[in-house]
XYZ file of C-alpha atoms in Angstrom:
148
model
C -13.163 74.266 -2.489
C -11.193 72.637 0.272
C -9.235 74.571 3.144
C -5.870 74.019 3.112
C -4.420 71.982 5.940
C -1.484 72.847 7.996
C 1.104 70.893 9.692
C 2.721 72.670 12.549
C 6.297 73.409 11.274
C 8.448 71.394 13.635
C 6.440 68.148 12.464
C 8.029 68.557 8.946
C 10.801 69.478 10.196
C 11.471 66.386 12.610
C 10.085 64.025 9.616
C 12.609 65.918 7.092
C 15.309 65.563 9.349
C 15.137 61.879 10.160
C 14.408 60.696 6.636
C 17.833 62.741 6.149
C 19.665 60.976 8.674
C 18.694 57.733 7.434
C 19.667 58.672 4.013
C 22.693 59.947 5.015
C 23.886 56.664 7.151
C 22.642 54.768 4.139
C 25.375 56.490 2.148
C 27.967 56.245 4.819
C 27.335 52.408 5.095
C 27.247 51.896 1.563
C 30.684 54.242 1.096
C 32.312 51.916 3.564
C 31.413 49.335 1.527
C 32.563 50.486 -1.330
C 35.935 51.846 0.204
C 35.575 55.333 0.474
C 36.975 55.407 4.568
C 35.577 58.010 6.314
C 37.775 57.047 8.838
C 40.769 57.907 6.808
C 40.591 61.740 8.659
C 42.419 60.223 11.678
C 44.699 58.110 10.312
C 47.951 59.026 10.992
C 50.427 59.177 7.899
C 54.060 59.578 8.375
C 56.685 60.330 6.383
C 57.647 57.076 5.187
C 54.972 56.848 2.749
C 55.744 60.220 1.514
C 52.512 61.717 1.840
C 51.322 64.061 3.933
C 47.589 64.694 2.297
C 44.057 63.306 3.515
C 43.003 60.575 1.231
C 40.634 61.680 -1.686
C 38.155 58.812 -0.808
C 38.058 60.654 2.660
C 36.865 63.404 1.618
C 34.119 61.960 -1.288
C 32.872 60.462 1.801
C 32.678 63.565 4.074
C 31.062 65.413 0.804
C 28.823 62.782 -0.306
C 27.039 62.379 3.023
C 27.012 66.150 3.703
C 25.071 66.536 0.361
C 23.151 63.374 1.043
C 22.063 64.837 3.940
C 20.893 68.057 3.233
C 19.261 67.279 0.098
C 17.349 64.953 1.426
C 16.210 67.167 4.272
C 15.664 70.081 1.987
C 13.525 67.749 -0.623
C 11.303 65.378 2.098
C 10.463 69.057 3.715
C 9.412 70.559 -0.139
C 7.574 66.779 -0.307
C 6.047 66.702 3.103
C 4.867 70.548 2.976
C 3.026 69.598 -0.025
C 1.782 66.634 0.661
C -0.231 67.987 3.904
C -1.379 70.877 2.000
C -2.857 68.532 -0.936
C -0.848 69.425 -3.799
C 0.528 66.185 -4.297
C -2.133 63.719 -5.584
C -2.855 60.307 -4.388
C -0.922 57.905 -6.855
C 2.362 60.069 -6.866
C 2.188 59.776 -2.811
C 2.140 56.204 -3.681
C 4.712 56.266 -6.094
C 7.057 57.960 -3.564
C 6.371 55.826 -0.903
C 6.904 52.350 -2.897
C 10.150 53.878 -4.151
C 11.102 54.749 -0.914
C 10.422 51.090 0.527
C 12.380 49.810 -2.254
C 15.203 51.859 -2.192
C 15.469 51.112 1.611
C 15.043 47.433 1.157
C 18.003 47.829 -1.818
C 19.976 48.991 0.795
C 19.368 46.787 3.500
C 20.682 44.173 1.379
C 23.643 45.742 -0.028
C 25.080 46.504 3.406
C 23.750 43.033 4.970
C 27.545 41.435 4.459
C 30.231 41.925 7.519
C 31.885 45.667 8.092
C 35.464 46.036 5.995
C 36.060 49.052 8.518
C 37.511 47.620 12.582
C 34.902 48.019 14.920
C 36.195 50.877 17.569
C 37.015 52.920 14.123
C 33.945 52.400 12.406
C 31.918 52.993 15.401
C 33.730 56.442 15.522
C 32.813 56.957 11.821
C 28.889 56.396 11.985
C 28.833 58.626 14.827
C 30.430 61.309 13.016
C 28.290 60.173 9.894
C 25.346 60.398 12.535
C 26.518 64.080 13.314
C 26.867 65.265 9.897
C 24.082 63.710 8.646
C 21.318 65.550 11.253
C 23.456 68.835 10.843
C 22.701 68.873 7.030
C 19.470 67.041 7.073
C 18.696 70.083 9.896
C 19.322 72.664 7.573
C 18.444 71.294 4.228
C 14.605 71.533 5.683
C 15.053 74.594 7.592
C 16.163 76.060 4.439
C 13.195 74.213 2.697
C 10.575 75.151 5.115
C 11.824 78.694 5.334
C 11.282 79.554 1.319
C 7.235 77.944 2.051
């Protein structure tokens, strides 16, 4: 019978978090492509258009890469934490890491084309993407790695 093999908690943590990050920006960059503005926050609306509410594709963004990003964090940390302690076997590491490269490379192309966002504002919204993205990615694993 083997011993069971332990990675020193911040490890999975820093992994967790990362992956999260990048799967967070993923969404952010893929959101802007698709038109939901995170930017839209800070845009100032006055009373000639009649409305004074935040736009609803605003918000799916701020939600969608808040959830992105924690559970991602909180699943890579359950994935990682098994995958040192050999519960996972061989061909579904594999599998998970070939799915991985191809959802990253699916990405990489669908975002390849030129921003639809102005450069000072969408430099603005990937840093607050950034931010939100490591804040849930954070606690998505510390909440994963706390239940192991």
């Amino acid at each position: 019978m083997s011993e069971t093999i332990h990675f020193p908690r911040h490890l999975i943590l820093a992994g967790a978090m990362a992956a999260g990050v990048l799967l967070a920006l993923a969404v952010h960059m893929l959101g802007a492509r698709y038109g939901l503005d995170l930017g839209g926050l800070w845009q100032t609306q006055g009373p000639a258009d009649g409305s004074g509410f935040m736009p609803a594709g605003s918000a799916i963004a701020w939600w969608l890469i808040a959830t992105v990003g924690f559970s991602s964090g909180y699943f890579i940390a359950n994935i990682m934490h098994s995958a040192v302690s050999g519960e996972i076997p061989q061909r579904a590491r594999n599998f998970l890491v070939v799915v991985g490269v191809l959802m990253l490379a699916g990405i990489g192309q669908a975002i390849s084309g030129p921003s639809p966002v102005p450069s000072a504002a969408g430099v603005l919204a990937g840093l607050a993407a950034l931010c939100l993205g490591a804040l849930m990615a954070f606690c998505g694993a510390n909440f994963a790695l706390r239940k192991n």
